[in-house]
PDB file of C-alpha atoms in Angstrom:
ATOM      1  CA  MET A   1     -24.977  -0.785  17.120  1.00 74.00           C
ATOM      2  CA  LYS A   2     -26.433   2.713  17.535  1.00 78.00           C
ATOM      3  CA  LYS A   3     -24.750   3.835  14.309  1.00 80.00           C
ATOM      4  CA  ILE A   4     -26.232   0.879  12.399  1.00 84.00           C
ATOM      5  CA  LEU A   5     -29.708   1.559  13.817  1.00 78.00           C
ATOM      6  CA  HIS A   6     -29.409   5.249  12.989  1.00 78.00           C
ATOM      7  CA  PHE A   7     -28.353   4.450   9.429  1.00 79.00           C
ATOM      8  CA  LEU A   8     -31.194   1.951   8.939  1.00 83.00           C
ATOM      9  CA  THR A   9     -33.853   4.251  10.397  1.00 85.00           C
ATOM     10  CA  THR A  10     -32.743   7.151   8.171  1.00 87.00           C
ATOM     11  CA  LYS A  11     -33.052   4.862   5.125  1.00 89.00           C
ATOM     12  CA  LEU A  12     -36.363   3.320   6.236  1.00 91.00           C
ATOM     13  CA  LYS A  13     -38.358   4.362   3.135  1.00 93.00           C
ATOM     14  CA  TYR A  14     -35.842   2.654   0.859  1.00 94.00           C
ATOM     15  CA  ILE A  15     -35.769  -0.465   3.052  1.00 93.00           C
ATOM     16  CA  VAL A  16     -39.576  -0.705   2.933  1.00 94.00           C
ATOM     17  CA  LEU A  17     -39.487  -0.264  -0.861  1.00 95.00           C
ATOM     18  CA  ILE A  18     -36.825  -2.997  -1.267  1.00 94.00           C
ATOM     19  CA  TYR A  19     -38.853  -5.240   1.055  1.00 93.00           C
ATOM     20  CA  PHE A  20     -41.972  -4.689  -1.077  1.00 95.00           C
ATOM     21  CA  ILE A  21     -40.094  -5.431  -4.330  1.00 95.00           C
ATOM     22  CA  LEU A  22     -38.544  -8.621  -2.900  1.00 92.00           C
ATOM     23  CA  GLN A  23     -41.965  -9.790  -1.722  1.00 93.00           C
ATOM     24  CA  MET A  24     -43.413  -9.176  -5.197  1.00 94.00           C
ATOM     25  CA  ILE A  25     -40.580 -11.196  -6.761  1.00 94.00           C
ATOM     26  CA  LEU A  26     -41.297 -14.066  -4.361  1.00 92.00           C
ATOM     27  CA  ILE A  27     -45.023 -13.970  -5.110  1.00 93.00           C
ATOM     28  CA  PHE A  28     -44.509 -14.334  -8.854  1.00 92.00           C
ATOM     29  CA  SER A  29     -41.582 -16.761  -8.705  1.00 93.00           C
ATOM     30  CA  ILE A  30     -42.615 -19.249  -6.004  1.00 88.00           C
ATOM     31  CA  HIS A  31     -45.676 -21.459  -6.299  1.00 87.00           C
ATOM     32  CA  PRO A  32     -46.750 -22.166  -2.698  1.00 88.00           C
ATOM     33  CA  ASN A  33     -47.710 -25.679  -1.697  1.00 88.00           C
ATOM     34  CA  TYR A  34     -50.518 -25.295   0.829  1.00 91.00           C
ATOM     35  CA  LYS A  35     -50.630 -27.829   3.641  1.00 89.00           C
ATOM     36  CA  SER A  36     -52.664 -28.449   6.764  1.00 88.00           C
ATOM     37  CA  ASP A  37     -55.032 -25.560   7.664  1.00 90.00           C
ATOM     38  CA  ALA A  38     -53.930 -23.454   4.676  1.00 92.00           C
ATOM     39  CA  LEU A  39     -54.994 -26.219   2.287  1.00 93.00           C
ATOM     40  CA  TYR A  40     -58.255 -26.745   4.185  1.00 91.00           C
ATOM     41  CA  TYR A  41     -59.167 -23.028   3.933  1.00 93.00           C
ATOM     42  CA  TYR A  42     -58.301 -23.016   0.236  1.00 94.00           C
ATOM     43  CA  LYS A  43     -60.420 -26.091  -0.546  1.00 92.00           C
ATOM     44  CA  LEU A  44     -63.267 -24.728   1.558  1.00 92.00           C
ATOM     45  CA  ALA A  45     -63.249 -21.459  -0.419  1.00 93.00           C
ATOM     46  CA  GLN A  46     -63.104 -23.367  -3.732  1.00 93.00           C
ATOM     47  CA  LYS A  47     -66.105 -25.511  -2.732  1.00 91.00           C
ATOM     48  CA  CYS A  48     -68.118 -22.404  -1.889  1.00 92.00           C
ATOM     49  CA  ILE A  49     -67.175 -20.820  -5.235  1.00 92.00           C
ATOM     50  CA  GLN A  50     -68.306 -23.968  -7.095  1.00 91.00           C
ATOM     51  CA  THR A  51     -71.696 -23.870  -5.363  1.00 90.00           C
ATOM     52  CA  ASP A  52     -71.885 -20.052  -5.739  1.00 91.00           C
ATOM     53  CA  GLN A  53     -72.311 -19.520  -1.994  1.00 91.00           C
ATOM     54  CA  PHE A  54     -70.548 -17.702   0.793  1.00 92.00           C
ATOM     55  CA  TYR A  55     -69.211 -19.534   3.830  1.00 90.00           C
ATOM     56  CA  PRO A  56     -70.745 -21.241   5.704  1.00 84.00           C
ATOM     57  CA  ALA A  57     -72.619 -22.761   2.773  1.00 81.00           C
ATOM     58  CA  LYS A  58     -75.656 -25.006   3.257  1.00 81.00           C
ATOM     59  CA  GLU A  59     -73.558 -28.163   3.676  1.00 79.00           C
ATOM     60  CA  GLN A  60     -71.311 -26.506   6.292  1.00 78.00           C
ATOM     61  CA  ILE A  61     -74.096 -25.082   8.494  1.00 78.00           C
ATOM     62  CA  THR A  62     -74.535 -28.424  10.286  1.00 74.00           C
ATOM     63  CA  GLU A  63     -70.810 -28.903  10.977  1.00 75.00           C
ATOM     64  CA  ASP A  64     -69.616 -28.797  14.596  1.00 68.00           C
ATOM     65  CA  TYR A  65     -67.098 -26.018  13.992  1.00 76.00           C
ATOM     66  CA  ILE A  66     -67.258 -23.010  11.657  1.00 83.00           C
ATOM     67  CA  VAL A  67     -63.698 -21.930  10.805  1.00 85.00           C
ATOM     68  CA  GLY A  68     -62.893 -18.202  10.515  1.00 88.00           C
ATOM     69  CA  PRO A  69     -65.947 -17.196   8.459  1.00 92.00           C
ATOM     70  CA  LEU A  70     -64.661 -13.693   7.673  1.00 95.00           C
ATOM     71  CA  TYR A  71     -61.316 -15.021   6.444  1.00 95.00           C
ATOM     72  CA  ILE A  72     -62.887 -17.746   4.302  1.00 95.00           C
ATOM     73  CA  ASN A  73     -65.316 -15.240   2.736  1.00 95.00           C
ATOM     74  CA  VAL A  74     -62.472 -12.813   1.964  1.00 96.00           C
ATOM     75  CA  THR A  75     -60.649 -15.742   0.307  1.00 96.00           C
ATOM     76  CA  ILE A  76     -63.797 -16.556  -1.690  1.00 95.00           C
ATOM     77  CA  ILE A  77     -63.958 -12.959  -2.952  1.00 96.00           C
ATOM     78  CA  LEU A  78     -60.246 -12.980  -3.862  1.00 96.00           C
ATOM     79  CA  LEU A  79     -60.512 -16.288  -5.731  1.00 95.00           C
ATOM     80  CA  SER A  80     -63.688 -15.115  -7.482  1.00 94.00           C
ATOM     81  CA  ILE A  81     -61.728 -12.152  -8.865  1.00 93.00           C
ATOM     82  CA  TYR A  82     -58.644 -14.179  -9.826  1.00 93.00           C
ATOM     83  CA  ASN A  83     -58.725 -17.913  -9.133  1.00 89.00           C
ATOM     84  CA  SER A  84     -55.075 -18.395  -8.234  1.00 91.00           C
ATOM     85  CA  GLN A  85     -52.887 -18.609  -5.153  1.00 93.00           C
ATOM     86  CA  VAL A  86     -51.216 -15.431  -6.434  1.00 94.00           C
ATOM     87  CA  ALA A  87     -54.365 -13.482  -5.488  1.00 95.00           C
ATOM     88  CA  ILE A  88     -54.060 -14.689  -1.876  1.00 96.00           C
ATOM     89  CA  SER A  89     -50.336 -13.865  -1.736  1.00 95.00           C
ATOM     90  CA  LEU A  90     -50.920 -10.364  -3.146  1.00 95.00           C
ATOM     91  CA  PHE A  91     -53.667  -9.790  -0.586  1.00 96.00           C
ATOM     92  CA  ASN A  92     -51.289 -10.960   2.147  1.00 95.00           C
ATOM     93  CA  LEU A  93     -48.674  -8.480   0.934  1.00 95.00           C
ATOM     94  CA  ILE A  94     -51.240  -5.662   1.129  1.00 96.00           C
ATOM     95  CA  LEU A  95     -52.055  -6.760   4.697  1.00 96.00           C
ATOM     96  CA  ILE A  96     -48.352  -6.710   5.608  1.00 95.00           C
ATOM     97  CA  MET A  97     -47.834  -3.218   4.173  1.00 95.00           C
ATOM     98  CA  ILE A  98     -50.863  -1.877   6.071  1.00 96.00           C
ATOM     99  CA  GLN A  99     -49.594  -3.662   9.185  1.00 96.00           C
ATOM    100  CA  LEU A 100     -46.268  -1.811   8.879  1.00 95.00           C
ATOM    101  CA  PHE A 101     -48.159   1.479   8.872  1.00 96.00           C
ATOM    102  CA  ILE A 102     -50.290   0.499  11.887  1.00 97.00           C
ATOM    103  CA  ILE A 103     -47.245  -0.671  13.850  1.00 96.00           C
ATOM    104  CA  TYR A 104     -45.609   2.678  13.113  1.00 96.00           C
ATOM    105  CA  LYS A 105     -48.690   4.631  14.253  1.00 96.00           C
ATOM    106  CA  ILE A 106     -49.148   2.642  17.483  1.00 96.00           C
ATOM    107  CA  THR A 107     -45.501   2.836  18.558  1.00 95.00           C
ATOM    108  CA  LEU A 108     -45.335   6.513  17.570  1.00 94.00           C
ATOM    109  CA  LYS A 109     -48.343   7.228  19.793  1.00 94.00           C
ATOM    110  CA  ILE A 110     -47.045   5.241  22.769  1.00 93.00           C
ATOM    111  CA  PHE A 111     -43.282   5.829  22.490  1.00 93.00           C
ATOM    112  CA  SER A 112     -41.401   7.948  19.927  1.00 91.00           C
ATOM    113  CA  GLU A 113     -40.580   8.217  16.228  1.00 92.00           C
ATOM    114  CA  GLU A 114     -37.261   6.419  16.687  1.00 92.00           C
ATOM    115  CA  VAL A 115     -38.936   3.479  18.447  1.00 92.00           C
ATOM    116  CA  ALA A 116     -41.607   3.440  15.720  1.00 94.00           C
ATOM    117  CA  LYS A 117     -38.951   3.176  13.006  1.00 93.00           C
ATOM    118  CA  ILE A 118     -37.085   0.452  14.873  1.00 93.00           C
ATOM    119  CA  SER A 119     -40.372  -1.467  15.229  1.00 93.00           C
ATOM    120  CA  ILE A 120     -40.841  -1.326  11.451  1.00 93.00           C
ATOM    121  CA  LEU A 121     -37.303  -2.636  10.925  1.00 92.00           C
ATOM    122  CA  LEU A 122     -37.883  -5.498  13.362  1.00 91.00           C
ATOM    123  CA  TYR A 123     -41.087  -6.454  11.547  1.00 91.00           C
ATOM    124  CA  ILE A 124     -39.362  -6.360   8.148  1.00 90.00           C
ATOM    125  CA  PHE A 125     -36.383  -8.423   9.308  1.00 86.00           C
ATOM    126  CA  TYR A 126     -38.647 -10.973  10.984  1.00 84.00           C
ATOM    127  CA  PHE A 127     -38.504 -13.595   8.250  1.00 76.00           C
ATOM    128  CA  ASN A 128     -41.649 -15.400   9.373  1.00 77.00           C
ATOM    129  CA  THR A 129     -43.726 -12.770   7.540  1.00 78.00           C
ATOM    130  CA  VAL A 130     -42.271 -14.038   4.247  1.00 76.00           C
ATOM    131  CA  GLY A 131     -43.579 -17.534   4.929  1.00 79.00           C
ATOM    132  CA  LEU A 132     -46.973 -16.214   5.999  1.00 82.00           C
ATOM    133  CA  MET A 133     -47.215 -14.009   2.927  1.00 85.00           C
ATOM    134  CA  LEU A 134     -46.900 -17.083   0.686  1.00 89.00           C
ATOM    135  CA  SER A 135     -49.373 -19.110   2.697  1.00 90.00           C
ATOM    136  CA  ASN A 136     -53.092 -19.105   3.367  1.00 90.00           C
ATOM    137  CA  TYR A 137     -53.432 -18.709   7.122  1.00 92.00           C
ATOM    138  CA  THR A 138     -55.677 -16.429   9.163  1.00 93.00           C
ATOM    139  CA  GLU A 139     -52.777 -14.823  11.086  1.00 92.00           C
ATOM    140  CA  LEU A 140     -52.115 -11.784   8.886  1.00 94.00           C
ATOM    141  CA  LEU A 141     -55.737 -10.646   8.656  1.00 95.00           C
ATOM    142  CA  PHE A 142     -56.320 -11.409  12.339  1.00 96.00           C
ATOM    143  CA  ILE A 143     -53.245  -9.478  13.531  1.00 94.00           C
ATOM    144  CA  LEU A 144     -54.063  -6.515  11.290  1.00 96.00           C
ATOM    145  CA  LEU A 145     -57.645  -6.312  12.587  1.00 97.00           C
ATOM    146  CA  ILE A 146     -56.459  -6.612  16.197  1.00 96.00           C
ATOM    147  CA  SER A 147     -53.667  -4.028  15.891  1.00 96.00           C
ATOM    148  CA  THR A 148     -55.885  -1.563  13.992  1.00 97.00           C
ATOM    149  CA  SER A 149     -58.554  -2.011  16.652  1.00 96.00           C
ATOM    150  CA  ILE A 150     -55.937  -1.222  19.324  1.00 96.00           C
ATOM    151  CA  TYR A 151     -54.787   1.854  17.390  1.00 97.00           C
ATOM    152  CA  PHE A 152     -58.313   3.296  17.167  1.00 96.00           C
ATOM    153  CA  PHE A 153     -58.923   2.427  20.826  1.00 94.00           C
ATOM    154  CA  LEU A 154     -55.799   4.417  21.767  1.00 93.00           C
ATOM    155  CA  LEU A 155     -57.147   7.478  19.927  1.00 94.00           C
ATOM    156  CA  ASN A 156     -59.977   7.426  22.484  1.00 88.00           C
ATOM    157  CA  LYS A 157     -62.517   9.457  20.517  1.00 90.00           C
ATOM    158  CA  ASN A 158     -66.163   8.574  19.916  1.00 89.00           C
ATOM    159  CA  TYR A 159     -65.699   7.760  16.201  1.00 93.00           C
ATOM    160  CA  SER A 160     -62.447   5.862  16.850  1.00 93.00           C
ATOM    161  CA  LEU A 161     -64.040   3.711  19.569  1.00 92.00           C
ATOM    162  CA  VAL A 162     -66.816   2.773  17.127  1.00 94.00           C
ATOM    163  CA  LEU A 163     -64.210   1.855  14.487  1.00 96.00           C
ATOM    164  CA  SER A 164     -62.233  -0.073  17.103  1.00 95.00           C
ATOM    165  CA  SER A 165     -65.355  -2.080  17.981  1.00 94.00           C
ATOM    166  CA  ILE A 166     -66.121  -2.868  14.328  1.00 95.00           C
ATOM    167  CA  LEU A 167     -62.544  -4.037  13.704  1.00 97.00           C
ATOM    168  CA  LEU A 168     -62.594  -6.095  16.895  1.00 96.00           C
ATOM    169  CA  GLY A 169     -65.826  -7.721  15.697  1.00 95.00           C
ATOM    170  CA  GLY A 170     -64.064  -8.539  12.428  1.00 96.00           C
ATOM    171  CA  ALA A 171     -61.154 -10.058  14.354  1.00 96.00           C
ATOM    172  CA  ILE A 172     -63.574 -12.228  16.356  1.00 95.00           C
ATOM    173  CA  ALA A 173     -65.080 -13.405  13.029  1.00 95.00           C
ATOM    174  CA  VAL A 174     -61.579 -14.516  12.004  1.00 95.00           C
ATOM    175  CA  ARG A 175     -60.495 -16.057  15.312  1.00 92.00           C
ATOM    176  CA  PRO A 176     -62.440 -16.373  18.583  1.00 90.00           C
ATOM    177  CA  ALA A 177     -59.235 -15.519  20.523  1.00 90.00           C
ATOM    178  CA  ALA A 178     -60.076 -11.845  19.871  1.00 92.00           C
ATOM    179  CA  TRP A 179     -62.671 -12.035  22.668  1.00 92.00           C
ATOM    180  CA  ALA A 180     -59.693 -11.612  25.027  1.00 93.00           C
ATOM    181  CA  LEU A 181     -59.041  -8.144  23.589  1.00 91.00           C
ATOM    182  CA  LEU A 182     -62.684  -7.188  24.085  1.00 90.00           C
ATOM    183  CA  PHE A 183     -62.350  -8.184  27.741  1.00 92.00           C
ATOM    184  CA  ALA A 184     -59.142  -6.096  28.030  1.00 91.00           C
ATOM    185  CA  PHE A 185     -60.868  -3.068  26.454  1.00 89.00           C
ATOM    186  CA  LEU A 186     -63.796  -3.366  28.875  1.00 89.00           C
ATOM    187  CA  VAL A 187     -61.469  -3.592  31.885  1.00 91.00           C
ATOM    188  CA  LEU A 188     -59.538  -0.510  30.706  1.00 87.00           C
ATOM    189  CA  GLN A 189     -62.753   1.456  30.220  1.00 83.00           C
ATOM    190  CA  ILE A 190     -64.011   0.455  33.685  1.00 88.00           C
ATOM    191  CA  ILE A 191     -60.707   1.527  35.270  1.00 88.00           C
ATOM    192  CA  LYS A 192     -60.763   4.808  33.333  1.00 81.00           C
ATOM    193  CA  GLY A 193     -64.368   5.459  34.396  1.00 79.00           C
ATOM    194  CA  TYR A 194     -63.533   4.685  38.016  1.00 81.00           C
ATOM    195  CA  LYS A 195     -60.526   7.055  37.968  1.00 79.00           C
ATOM    196  CA  THR A 196     -62.621   9.816  36.358  1.00 75.00           C
ATOM    197  CA  ARG A 197     -65.221   9.495  39.144  1.00 71.00           C
TER     198      ARG A 197
END
């Protein structure tokens, strides 16, 4: 097992490149059939484009629940540039590639380069990312904003804490569950302040 892991980690750049190429092939060869929430987000973005408004538009302001406003507005921008599901899938692929980099940076900071490379391999071989890449869910943008916020928080510098806060705010605008991370950050800062005193 160690030999296999060593071989894979030494060839990581090529594996990432092959992964990227395979994802591109899937994007241009498979026409996704959005269902459930993915279809709802897509239709919502299309309605806003037709009325030339961002989300929430005038007719959505009175609704009981506003769904991931940042994500819907990003989708509106993507579909305004190129009105096709391909635009969403390409954006998702960009999110995944950035996520690979962020995973590498976080695990490198906390653990070691070997662990960081293994983390990248685990993410690549986790086939659920393929399904998400071809869909229209909030998960990829949400996870990227959360993990990037964590990375900047770990840097623990004035500018990085500001960036971490901005990204966390973006995550909250995608999914309210991100409030939990804000609470965790506050607790960590309180503990750190107490220990410093």
